[in-house]
């Protein structure tokens, strides 16, 4: 992928104006891809974007709780033909819980760590998500965004990895990647990674085990109580289907954030942190009600510039980034089924140095090589 460089003199001056005079001479031109640093971009964002606001944070949490409660009331009173709407609303509101926990994981909800940990565990509990397991793994994604063989969030499958997998895994991967099953992706990520402390460094395991214990105890109380009072249909109606809607949005957000035919995953030797965060993170607009319920998680570029920016300041930060660094940014998307079709059809395997390709193209290339 070739990243466009700031070319106009006006843009060059506006960017250089934010670099301190004491900055090393050899790095004084941030319009050079190799010298661009994340701190250049961070310095250009208004300081107020990094400031936590307790009123906004707690009000957002309270509104989210009320909206989830409203969703469950609608599930109780809605006639059968309106249940799909109630499931979609409730599951999307539950996604808002995740986004609040996401702020807690990045310590941008509160200045007190114990508050972040407590709120994070509470909002993750209904999703059966171990908070610290997610937090530790997710922070790794931010440190290695779009770095080939390092990033752990929607990392593309390379042909050599696909070919070296067992027949069963190749079949599963091909079905998943070609049949537009992206919306199940976060379920696999959740199940395979977050409940095994051995997936994490030893120093992190005590906290990982604590979070697993929290959701285990919650599950041991919640699910039997739900089944006893409402039956198996109640379990499906009140938890499984809203949970699937939540995972639809989780999978969609995280997939679209960093996936496009022209988004590159670079080897560590070529990887530039600032370029990866600016050009490898994509802004996508969703229906307004989705963005509201999900606390603007779709405004993702500023979050990758600095995780210290709370969700309620993302839009202000993004306006600043667009103004100062717009030529580095990927084209914006608008969520639609045609967008998802285009992405899932084109982005199935990833060839180092070439980019994404479909299974059809990959298999055609294999046949052509054999016939030579």
mmCIF file of C-alpha atoms in Angstrom:
data_model
loop_
_atom_site.group_PDB
_atom_site.id
_atom_site.type_symbol
_atom_site.label_atom_id
_atom_site.label_comp_id
_atom_site.label_asym_id
_atom_site.label_seq_id
_atom_site.Cartn_x
_atom_site.Cartn_y
_atom_site.Cartn_z
ATOM 1 C CA UNK A 1 0.000 0.000 0.000
ATOM 2 C CA UNK A 2 1.268 3.440 -0.910
ATOM 3 C CA UNK A 3 0.302 6.118 1.558
ATOM 4 C CA UNK A 4 -0.286 9.559 0.139
ATOM 5 C CA UNK A 5 1.994 12.272 1.526
ATOM 6 C CA UNK A 6 1.083 15.855 2.387
ATOM 7 C CA UNK A 7 1.973 17.730 -0.787
ATOM 8 C CA UNK A 8 0.641 21.264 -0.478
ATOM 9 C CA UNK A 9 2.804 23.932 1.140
ATOM 10 C CA UNK A 10 -0.168 25.039 3.240
ATOM 11 C CA UNK A 11 -0.636 21.541 4.657
ATOM 12 C CA UNK A 12 3.084 21.213 5.255
ATOM 13 C CA UNK A 13 3.200 24.440 7.247
ATOM 14 C CA UNK A 14 0.112 23.584 9.286
ATOM 15 C CA UNK A 15 1.671 20.297 10.352
ATOM 16 C CA UNK A 16 5.133 21.696 11.004
ATOM 17 C CA UNK A 17 3.583 24.386 13.195
ATOM 18 C CA UNK A 18 2.667 21.812 15.827
ATOM 19 C CA UNK A 19 6.172 20.336 16.096
ATOM 20 C CA UNK A 20 8.175 21.904 18.931
ATOM 21 C CA UNK A 21 11.313 23.871 18.051
ATOM 22 C CA UNK A 22 13.424 21.487 20.112
ATOM 23 C CA UNK A 23 12.441 18.495 18.004
ATOM 24 C CA UNK A 24 15.473 16.704 16.491
ATOM 25 C CA UNK A 25 16.479 18.133 13.111
ATOM 26 C CA UNK A 26 16.460 14.753 11.367
ATOM 27 C CA UNK A 27 12.840 14.233 12.396
ATOM 28 C CA UNK A 28 11.675 17.791 11.847
ATOM 29 C CA UNK A 29 9.729 16.999 8.677
ATOM 30 C CA UNK A 30 6.629 15.060 9.711
ATOM 31 C CA UNK A 31 5.468 14.950 6.085
ATOM 32 C CA UNK A 32 8.028 12.196 5.575
ATOM 33 C CA UNK A 33 6.490 8.800 6.216
ATOM 34 C CA UNK A 34 9.608 7.427 7.853
ATOM 35 C CA UNK A 35 9.973 10.306 10.321
ATOM 36 C CA UNK A 36 6.307 10.638 11.242
ATOM 37 C CA UNK A 37 5.760 9.764 14.898
ATOM 38 C CA UNK A 38 2.593 9.231 16.861
ATOM 39 C CA UNK A 39 3.558 12.096 19.173
ATOM 40 C CA UNK A 40 3.382 14.523 16.238
ATOM 41 C CA UNK A 41 -0.275 13.673 15.797
ATOM 42 C CA UNK A 42 -1.063 13.633 19.509
ATOM 43 C CA UNK A 43 0.406 17.127 19.933
ATOM 44 C CA UNK A 44 -1.936 18.447 17.240
ATOM 45 C CA UNK A 45 -5.119 17.295 19.015
ATOM 46 C CA UNK A 46 -6.765 19.876 21.317
ATOM 47 C CA UNK A 47 -5.867 19.245 24.942
ATOM 48 C CA UNK A 48 -9.515 19.159 26.020
ATOM 49 C CA UNK A 49 -10.010 15.971 23.980
ATOM 50 C CA UNK A 50 -7.907 14.103 26.541
ATOM 51 C CA UNK A 51 -9.723 15.466 29.579
ATOM 52 C CA UNK A 52 -12.038 13.104 31.423
ATOM 53 C CA UNK A 53 -15.435 14.443 32.408
ATOM 54 C CA UNK A 54 -16.999 12.538 35.295
ATOM 55 C CA UNK A 55 -20.454 13.945 34.589
ATOM 56 C CA UNK A 56 -20.386 12.811 30.965
ATOM 57 C CA UNK A 57 -18.938 9.413 31.869
ATOM 58 C CA UNK A 58 -21.474 8.579 34.577
ATOM 59 C CA UNK A 59 -24.384 10.106 32.666
ATOM 60 C CA UNK A 60 -23.462 7.988 29.666
ATOM 61 C CA UNK A 61 -23.398 4.882 31.853
ATOM 62 C CA UNK A 62 -26.756 5.730 33.463
ATOM 63 C CA UNK A 63 -28.414 6.359 30.093
ATOM 64 C CA UNK A 64 -26.968 3.107 28.792
ATOM 65 C CA UNK A 65 -28.372 1.166 31.765
ATOM 66 C CA UNK A 66 -31.793 2.748 31.194
ATOM 67 C CA UNK A 67 -31.691 1.907 27.484
ATOM 68 C CA UNK A 68 -30.768 -1.716 28.196
ATOM 69 C CA UNK A 69 -33.616 -1.842 30.733
ATOM 70 C CA UNK A 70 -35.949 -0.382 28.109
ATOM 71 C CA UNK A 71 -34.802 -3.075 25.717
ATOM 72 C CA UNK A 72 -35.655 -5.832 28.167
ATOM 73 C CA UNK A 73 -39.042 -4.280 28.927
ATOM 74 C CA UNK A 74 -39.729 -4.296 25.195
ATOM 75 C CA UNK A 75 -38.813 -7.997 25.072
ATOM 76 C CA UNK A 76 -41.364 -8.684 27.815
ATOM 77 C CA UNK A 77 -44.263 -6.712 26.320
ATOM 78 C CA UNK A 78 -43.642 -6.920 22.560
ATOM 79 C CA UNK A 79 -45.855 -9.204 20.458
ATOM 80 C CA UNK A 80 -43.966 -11.944 18.634
ATOM 81 C CA UNK A 81 -43.811 -10.045 15.334
ATOM 82 C CA UNK A 82 -42.002 -7.106 16.986
ATOM 83 C CA UNK A 83 -39.467 -9.245 18.834
ATOM 84 C CA UNK A 84 -36.798 -8.930 16.088
ATOM 85 C CA UNK A 85 -36.848 -5.144 16.527
ATOM 86 C CA UNK A 86 -36.615 -5.542 20.306
ATOM 87 C CA UNK A 87 -33.702 -7.983 19.960
ATOM 88 C CA UNK A 88 -31.830 -5.608 17.656
ATOM 89 C CA UNK A 89 -32.386 -2.655 19.985
ATOM 90 C CA UNK A 90 -31.450 -4.560 23.145
ATOM 91 C CA UNK A 91 -28.364 -6.155 21.603
ATOM 92 C CA UNK A 92 -27.183 -2.795 20.290
ATOM 93 C CA UNK A 93 -27.694 -1.215 23.717
ATOM 94 C CA UNK A 94 -25.659 -4.057 25.235
ATOM 95 C CA UNK A 95 -22.913 -3.172 22.764
ATOM 96 C CA UNK A 96 -22.903 0.209 24.491
ATOM 97 C CA UNK A 97 -22.042 -1.631 27.714
ATOM 98 C CA UNK A 98 -19.014 -3.051 25.951
ATOM 99 C CA UNK A 99 -17.914 0.389 24.746
ATOM 100 C CA UNK A 100 -18.107 1.768 28.293
ATOM 101 C CA UNK A 101 -16.028 -1.207 29.443
ATOM 102 C CA UNK A 102 -13.700 -0.420 26.556
ATOM 103 C CA UNK A 103 -13.137 3.064 28.005
ATOM 104 C CA UNK A 104 -12.567 1.468 31.410
ATOM 105 C CA UNK A 105 -9.992 -0.888 29.925
ATOM 106 C CA UNK A 106 -8.079 2.078 28.528
ATOM 107 C CA UNK A 107 -8.442 3.975 31.839
ATOM 108 C CA UNK A 108 -10.335 6.773 30.058
ATOM 109 C CA UNK A 109 -13.579 6.363 32.041
ATOM 110 C CA UNK A 110 -12.241 7.442 35.437
ATOM 111 C CA UNK A 111 -9.017 8.734 36.967
ATOM 112 C CA UNK A 112 -9.238 5.971 39.579
ATOM 113 C CA UNK A 113 -8.040 2.572 38.419
ATOM 114 C CA UNK A 114 -10.267 0.680 40.840
ATOM 115 C CA UNK A 115 -13.317 2.501 39.449
ATOM 116 C CA UNK A 116 -12.320 1.552 35.906
ATOM 117 C CA UNK A 117 -11.848 -2.070 36.957
ATOM 118 C CA UNK A 118 -15.120 -2.224 38.902
ATOM 119 C CA UNK A 119 -17.256 -0.618 36.191
ATOM 120 C CA UNK A 120 -15.468 -2.634 33.514
ATOM 121 C CA UNK A 121 -16.290 -5.909 35.250
ATOM 122 C CA UNK A 122 -19.909 -4.881 35.884
ATOM 123 C CA UNK A 123 -20.689 -3.907 32.285
ATOM 124 C CA UNK A 124 -18.826 -6.914 30.861
ATOM 125 C CA UNK A 125 -20.647 -9.413 33.113
ATOM 126 C CA UNK A 126 -23.906 -9.606 31.104
ATOM 127 C CA UNK A 127 -21.796 -10.253 28.002
ATOM 128 C CA UNK A 128 -19.878 -13.052 29.799
ATOM 129 C CA UNK A 129 -16.645 -11.303 28.887
ATOM 130 C CA UNK A 130 -13.635 -11.548 31.252
ATOM 131 C CA UNK A 131 -12.641 -7.902 31.590
ATOM 132 C CA UNK A 132 -8.903 -8.178 32.225
ATOM 133 C CA UNK A 133 -8.476 -10.879 29.586
ATOM 134 C CA UNK A 134 -9.987 -8.554 27.024
ATOM 135 C CA UNK A 135 -8.091 -5.506 28.341
ATOM 136 C CA UNK A 136 -4.651 -7.100 28.153
ATOM 137 C CA UNK A 137 -5.214 -8.616 24.723
ATOM 138 C CA UNK A 138 -6.755 -5.458 23.333
ATOM 139 C CA UNK A 139 -3.864 -3.286 24.474
ATOM 140 C CA UNK A 140 -1.575 -5.578 22.481
ATOM 141 C CA UNK A 141 -3.658 -4.798 19.382
ATOM 142 C CA UNK A 142 -3.052 -1.090 19.909
ATOM 143 C CA UNK A 143 0.690 -1.595 20.223
ATOM 144 C CA UNK A 144 0.853 -3.640 17.013
ATOM 145 C CA UNK A 145 -1.980 -2.343 14.838
ATOM 146 C CA UNK A 146 -1.722 -3.741 11.298
ATOM 147 C CA UNK A 147 1.665 -5.294 12.017
ATOM 148 C CA UNK A 148 1.924 -8.567 10.135
ATOM 149 C CA UNK A 149 2.069 -11.630 12.422
ATOM 150 C CA UNK A 150 1.646 -9.458 15.531
ATOM 151 C CA UNK A 151 -1.779 -7.790 15.477
ATOM 152 C CA UNK A 152 -4.342 -9.958 17.263
ATOM 153 C CA UNK A 153 -7.570 -8.312 16.041
ATOM 154 C CA UNK A 154 -8.867 -9.462 12.646
ATOM 155 C CA UNK A 155 -5.380 -10.359 11.483
ATOM 156 C CA UNK A 156 -5.659 -11.538 7.867
ATOM 157 C CA UNK A 157 -4.975 -15.160 6.978
ATOM 158 C CA UNK A 158 -1.836 -15.595 4.879
ATOM 159 C CA UNK A 159 -1.802 -18.256 2.124
ATOM 160 C CA UNK A 160 1.073 -20.158 3.725
ATOM 161 C CA UNK A 161 -0.785 -20.272 7.052
ATOM 162 C CA UNK A 162 -3.914 -21.480 5.306
ATOM 163 C CA UNK A 163 -2.032 -24.193 3.403
ATOM 164 C CA UNK A 164 -0.230 -25.429 6.519
ATOM 165 C CA UNK A 165 -3.484 -25.827 8.469
ATOM 166 C CA UNK A 166 -5.287 -29.126 8.837
ATOM 167 C CA UNK A 167 -7.930 -30.067 6.287
ATOM 168 C CA UNK A 168 -10.649 -29.384 8.853
ATOM 169 C CA UNK A 169 -9.329 -25.921 9.649
ATOM 170 C CA UNK A 170 -8.912 -25.089 5.952
ATOM 171 C CA UNK A 171 -12.530 -26.031 5.371
ATOM 172 C CA UNK A 172 -13.721 -23.969 8.359
ATOM 173 C CA UNK A 173 -11.626 -20.962 7.350
ATOM 174 C CA UNK A 174 -12.774 -21.083 3.748
ATOM 175 C CA UNK A 175 -16.442 -21.301 4.711
ATOM 176 C CA UNK A 176 -16.027 -18.484 7.236
ATOM 177 C CA UNK A 177 -14.180 -16.207 4.818
ATOM 178 C CA UNK A 178 -16.226 -16.854 1.678
ATOM 179 C CA UNK A 179 -19.761 -17.186 3.060
ATOM 180 C CA UNK A 180 -19.902 -13.748 4.701
ATOM 181 C CA UNK A 181 -19.837 -15.080 8.234
ATOM 182 C CA UNK A 182 -17.768 -12.162 9.533
ATOM 183 C CA UNK A 183 -20.479 -11.448 12.096
ATOM 184 C CA UNK A 184 -19.494 -14.611 13.983
ATOM 185 C CA UNK A 185 -15.838 -13.604 14.192
ATOM 186 C CA UNK A 186 -15.903 -12.013 17.624
ATOM 187 C CA UNK A 187 -17.591 -15.098 19.097
ATOM 188 C CA UNK A 188 -14.640 -17.244 18.050
ATOM 189 C CA UNK A 189 -12.204 -14.643 19.370
ATOM 190 C CA UNK A 190 -14.095 -14.487 22.686
ATOM 191 C CA UNK A 191 -14.303 -18.262 23.121
ATOM 192 C CA UNK A 192 -10.813 -19.284 22.032
ATOM 193 C CA UNK A 193 -8.697 -16.615 23.704
ATOM 194 C CA UNK A 194 -10.244 -15.019 26.771
ATOM 195 C CA UNK A 195 -10.922 -18.021 29.001
ATOM 196 C CA UNK A 196 -7.451 -19.548 28.973
ATOM 197 C CA UNK A 197 -4.937 -17.836 31.303
ATOM 198 C CA UNK A 198 -2.124 -19.626 29.467
ATOM 199 C CA UNK A 199 -2.751 -17.328 26.499
ATOM 200 C CA UNK A 200 -1.344 -14.480 28.590
ATOM 201 C CA UNK A 201 1.945 -13.574 30.226
ATOM 202 C CA UNK A 202 2.462 -15.008 33.695
ATOM 203 C CA UNK A 203 2.464 -11.555 35.312
ATOM 204 C CA UNK A 204 -1.058 -10.920 33.969
ATOM 205 C CA UNK A 205 -2.560 -14.286 34.884
ATOM 206 C CA UNK A 206 -3.793 -13.465 38.415
ATOM 207 C CA UNK A 207 -5.973 -10.668 37.036
ATOM 208 C CA UNK A 208 -7.073 -12.836 34.117
ATOM 209 C CA UNK A 209 -8.147 -15.564 36.536
ATOM 210 C CA UNK A 210 -10.037 -13.017 38.634
ATOM 211 C CA UNK A 211 -12.024 -11.832 35.622
ATOM 212 C CA UNK A 212 -12.770 -15.396 34.537
ATOM 213 C CA UNK A 213 -13.969 -16.148 38.074
ATOM 214 C CA UNK A 214 -16.255 -13.092 38.022
ATOM 215 C CA UNK A 215 -18.077 -14.141 34.837
ATOM 216 C CA UNK A 216 -18.133 -17.784 35.955
ATOM 217 C CA UNK A 217 -19.845 -16.900 39.244
ATOM 218 C CA UNK A 218 -22.235 -14.566 37.427
ATOM 219 C CA UNK A 219 -23.071 -17.309 34.913
ATOM 220 C CA UNK A 220 -23.575 -19.909 37.659
ATOM 221 C CA UNK A 221 -26.217 -17.674 39.247
ATOM 222 C CA UNK A 222 -27.757 -15.909 36.246
ATOM 223 C CA UNK A 223 -28.346 -18.718 33.759
ATOM 224 C CA UNK A 224 -29.982 -21.238 36.127
ATOM 225 C CA UNK A 225 -32.191 -18.461 37.518
ATOM 226 C CA UNK A 226 -33.178 -17.359 34.015
ATOM 227 C CA UNK A 227 -33.984 -20.901 32.876
ATOM 228 C CA UNK A 228 -35.920 -21.745 36.061
ATOM 229 C CA UNK A 229 -38.069 -18.614 35.747
ATOM 230 C CA UNK A 230 -38.514 -18.373 31.970
ATOM 231 C CA UNK A 231 -37.500 -21.743 30.511
ATOM 232 C CA UNK A 232 -35.210 -22.471 27.576
ATOM 233 C CA UNK A 233 -37.191 -20.081 25.381
ATOM 234 C CA UNK A 234 -36.564 -17.377 27.975
ATOM 235 C CA UNK A 235 -32.826 -18.046 27.768
ATOM 236 C CA UNK A 236 -32.955 -17.673 23.985
ATOM 237 C CA UNK A 237 -35.285 -14.683 24.062
ATOM 238 C CA UNK A 238 -33.667 -12.664 26.833
ATOM 239 C CA UNK A 239 -30.000 -13.533 26.481
ATOM 240 C CA UNK A 240 -28.906 -15.557 23.432
ATOM 241 C CA UNK A 241 -30.472 -13.411 20.713
ATOM 242 C CA UNK A 242 -29.515 -10.001 22.189
ATOM 243 C CA UNK A 243 -26.024 -11.444 22.763
ATOM 244 C CA UNK A 244 -25.825 -12.478 19.102
ATOM 245 C CA UNK A 245 -26.827 -8.961 18.046
ATOM 246 C CA UNK A 246 -24.081 -7.608 20.296
ATOM 247 C CA UNK A 247 -21.560 -9.909 18.609
ATOM 248 C CA UNK A 248 -22.829 -8.858 15.196
ATOM 249 C CA UNK A 249 -21.892 -5.279 16.009
ATOM 250 C CA UNK A 250 -18.638 -6.262 17.715
ATOM 251 C CA UNK A 251 -17.577 -8.302 14.704
ATOM 252 C CA UNK A 252 -18.677 -5.631 12.251
ATOM 253 C CA UNK A 253 -17.030 -2.718 14.039
ATOM 254 C CA UNK A 254 -13.707 -4.481 14.536
ATOM 255 C CA UNK A 255 -13.682 -5.905 10.999
ATOM 256 C CA UNK A 256 -14.457 -2.608 9.275
ATOM 257 C CA UNK A 257 -12.052 -0.646 11.511
ATOM 258 C CA UNK A 258 -8.984 -2.158 9.846
ATOM 259 C CA UNK A 259 -10.079 -4.053 6.732
ATOM 260 C CA UNK A 260 -10.030 -2.795 3.143
ATOM 261 C CA UNK A 261 -8.415 -4.042 -0.075
ATOM 262 C CA UNK A 262 -5.888 -1.193 0.107
ATOM 263 C CA UNK A 263 -5.100 -1.370 3.843
ATOM 264 C CA UNK A 264 -1.642 -2.819 4.394
ATOM 265 C CA UNK A 265 -0.302 -5.137 7.068
ATOM 266 C CA UNK A 266 3.440 -4.521 7.205
ATOM 267 C CA UNK A 267 6.313 -6.615 8.518
ATOM 268 C CA UNK A 268 7.864 -5.353 11.738
ATOM 269 C CA UNK A 269 10.911 -4.081 9.828
ATOM 270 C CA UNK A 270 8.736 -1.850 7.621
ATOM 271 C CA UNK A 271 5.981 -1.027 10.093
ATOM 272 C CA UNK A 272 5.483 2.603 11.128
ATOM 273 C CA UNK A 273 3.255 3.081 14.164
ATOM 274 C CA UNK A 274 1.879 6.464 13.124
ATOM 275 C CA UNK A 275 1.119 5.397 9.550
ATOM 276 C CA UNK A 276 -0.503 2.180 10.774
ATOM 277 C CA UNK A 277 -2.826 4.059 13.124
ATOM 278 C CA UNK A 278 -3.665 6.879 10.698
ATOM 279 C CA UNK A 279 -3.916 5.025 7.397
ATOM 280 C CA UNK A 280 -4.746 1.550 8.660
ATOM 281 C CA UNK A 281 -7.748 2.633 10.735
ATOM 282 C CA UNK A 282 -10.964 3.444 8.889
ATOM 283 C CA UNK A 283 -13.784 5.769 9.870
ATOM 284 C CA UNK A 284 -17.198 4.340 9.038
ATOM 285 C CA UNK A 285 -20.553 6.052 9.486
ATOM 286 C CA UNK A 286 -23.473 3.991 10.782
ATOM 287 C CA UNK A 287 -27.129 4.900 11.329
ATOM 288 C CA UNK A 288 -27.351 7.606 13.982
ATOM 289 C CA UNK A 289 -29.197 5.424 16.488
ATOM 290 C CA UNK A 290 -26.403 2.819 16.299
ATOM 291 C CA UNK A 291 -23.712 5.431 16.841
ATOM 292 C CA UNK A 292 -25.632 6.852 19.806
ATOM 293 C CA UNK A 293 -26.226 3.493 21.482
ATOM 294 C CA UNK A 294 -22.609 2.463 20.876
ATOM 295 C CA UNK A 295 -20.991 5.700 22.100
ATOM 296 C CA UNK A 296 -19.345 6.612 18.764
ATOM 297 C CA UNK A 297 -17.102 3.540 18.697
ATOM 298 C CA UNK A 298 -17.150 3.903 14.905
ATOM 299 C CA UNK A 299 -15.141 7.148 15.214
ATOM 300 C CA UNK A 300 -12.092 4.990 15.572
ATOM 301 C CA UNK A 301 -9.123 6.901 14.156
ATOM 302 C CA UNK A 302 -8.595 9.181 17.205
ATOM 303 C CA UNK A 303 -8.882 6.181 19.502
ATOM 304 C CA UNK A 304 -5.921 4.636 17.692
ATOM 305 C CA UNK A 305 -3.938 7.842 17.923
ATOM 306 C CA UNK A 306 -4.425 7.884 21.694
ATOM 307 C CA UNK A 307 -6.434 5.506 23.845
ATOM 308 C CA UNK A 308 -6.571 8.249 26.496
ATOM 309 C CA UNK A 309 -9.333 10.034 24.545
ATOM 310 C CA UNK A 310 -12.717 9.219 26.155
ATOM 311 C CA UNK A 311 -15.505 8.111 23.826
ATOM 312 C CA UNK A 312 -17.449 11.366 24.291
ATOM 313 C CA UNK A 313 -14.495 13.358 22.896
ATOM 314 C CA UNK A 314 -13.834 11.205 19.833
ATOM 315 C CA UNK A 315 -15.706 13.393 17.354
ATOM 316 C CA UNK A 316 -13.904 16.574 18.395
ATOM 317 C CA UNK A 317 -10.561 14.786 18.147
ATOM 318 C CA UNK A 318 -11.441 13.352 14.737
ATOM 319 C CA UNK A 319 -12.265 16.791 13.346
ATOM 320 C CA UNK A 320 -8.812 17.959 14.427
ATOM 321 C CA UNK A 321 -7.121 14.916 12.894
ATOM 322 C CA UNK A 322 -8.963 15.392 9.601
ATOM 323 C CA UNK A 323 -7.920 19.029 9.500
ATOM 324 C CA UNK A 324 -4.229 18.395 10.201
ATOM 325 C CA UNK A 325 -3.594 14.917 8.839
ATOM 326 C CA UNK A 326 -6.388 14.351 6.344
ATOM 327 C CA UNK A 327 -4.125 13.296 3.485
ATOM 328 C CA UNK A 328 -2.970 10.294 5.499
ATOM 329 C CA UNK A 329 -6.480 9.068 6.250
ATOM 330 C CA UNK A 330 -8.240 6.274 4.429
ATOM 331 C CA UNK A 331 -11.441 7.177 2.611
ATOM 332 C CA UNK A 332 -14.426 7.092 4.932
ATOM 333 C CA UNK A 333 -16.990 4.308 4.662
ATOM 334 C CA UNK A 334 -20.736 4.268 5.163
ATOM 335 C CA UNK A 335 -22.078 1.020 6.574
ATOM 336 C CA UNK A 336 -24.257 -0.943 4.163
ATOM 337 C CA UNK A 337 -24.744 -4.536 3.109
ATOM 338 C CA UNK A 338 -23.066 -3.714 -0.209
ATOM 339 C CA UNK A 339 -19.998 -2.489 1.718
ATOM 340 C CA UNK A 340 -19.818 -5.738 3.684
ATOM 341 C CA UNK A 341 -20.231 -7.753 0.481
ATOM 342 C CA UNK A 342 -17.425 -5.819 -1.181
ATOM 343 C CA UNK A 343 -15.058 -6.221 1.775
ATOM 344 C CA UNK A 344 -15.756 -9.896 2.439
ATOM 345 C CA UNK A 345 -15.492 -10.787 -1.263
ATOM 346 C CA UNK A 346 -12.146 -9.026 -1.710
ATOM 347 C CA UNK A 347 -10.426 -9.486 1.669
ATOM 348 C CA UNK A 348 -10.139 -13.243 2.189
ATOM 349 C CA UNK A 349 -6.407 -13.984 2.181
ATOM 350 C CA UNK A 350 -3.450 -11.653 2.535
ATOM 351 C CA UNK A 351 -0.231 -11.958 0.560
ATOM 352 C CA UNK A 352 2.757 -10.105 1.966
ATOM 353 C CA UNK A 353 3.874 -7.372 -0.403
ATOM 354 C CA UNK A 354 0.760 -7.679 -2.560
ATOM 355 C CA UNK A 355 -2.192 -7.211 -0.248
ATOM 356 C CA UNK A 356 -5.586 -8.859 0.001
ATOM 357 C CA UNK A 357 -6.890 -11.354 -2.512
ATOM 358 C CA UNK A 358 -9.906 -13.595 -2.830
ATOM 359 C CA UNK A 359 -9.782 -17.378 -2.666
ATOM 360 C CA UNK A 360 -10.814 -17.427 -6.313
ATOM 361 C CA UNK A 361 -7.842 -15.286 -7.316
ATOM 362 C CA UNK A 362 -5.482 -17.251 -5.080
ATOM 363 C CA UNK A 363 -6.576 -20.605 -6.510
ATOM 364 C CA UNK A 364 -6.305 -19.244 -10.052
ATOM 365 C CA UNK A 365 -2.732 -18.144 -9.323
ATOM 366 C CA UNK A 366 -1.928 -21.616 -7.960
ATOM 367 C CA UNK A 367 -3.264 -23.285 -11.103
ATOM 368 C CA UNK A 368 -1.331 -20.891 -13.336
ATOM 369 C CA UNK A 369 1.907 -21.625 -11.443
ATOM 370 C CA UNK A 370 1.400 -25.366 -11.818
ATOM 371 C CA UNK A 371 0.745 -25.037 -15.543
ATOM 372 C CA UNK A 372 3.944 -23.090 -16.191
#
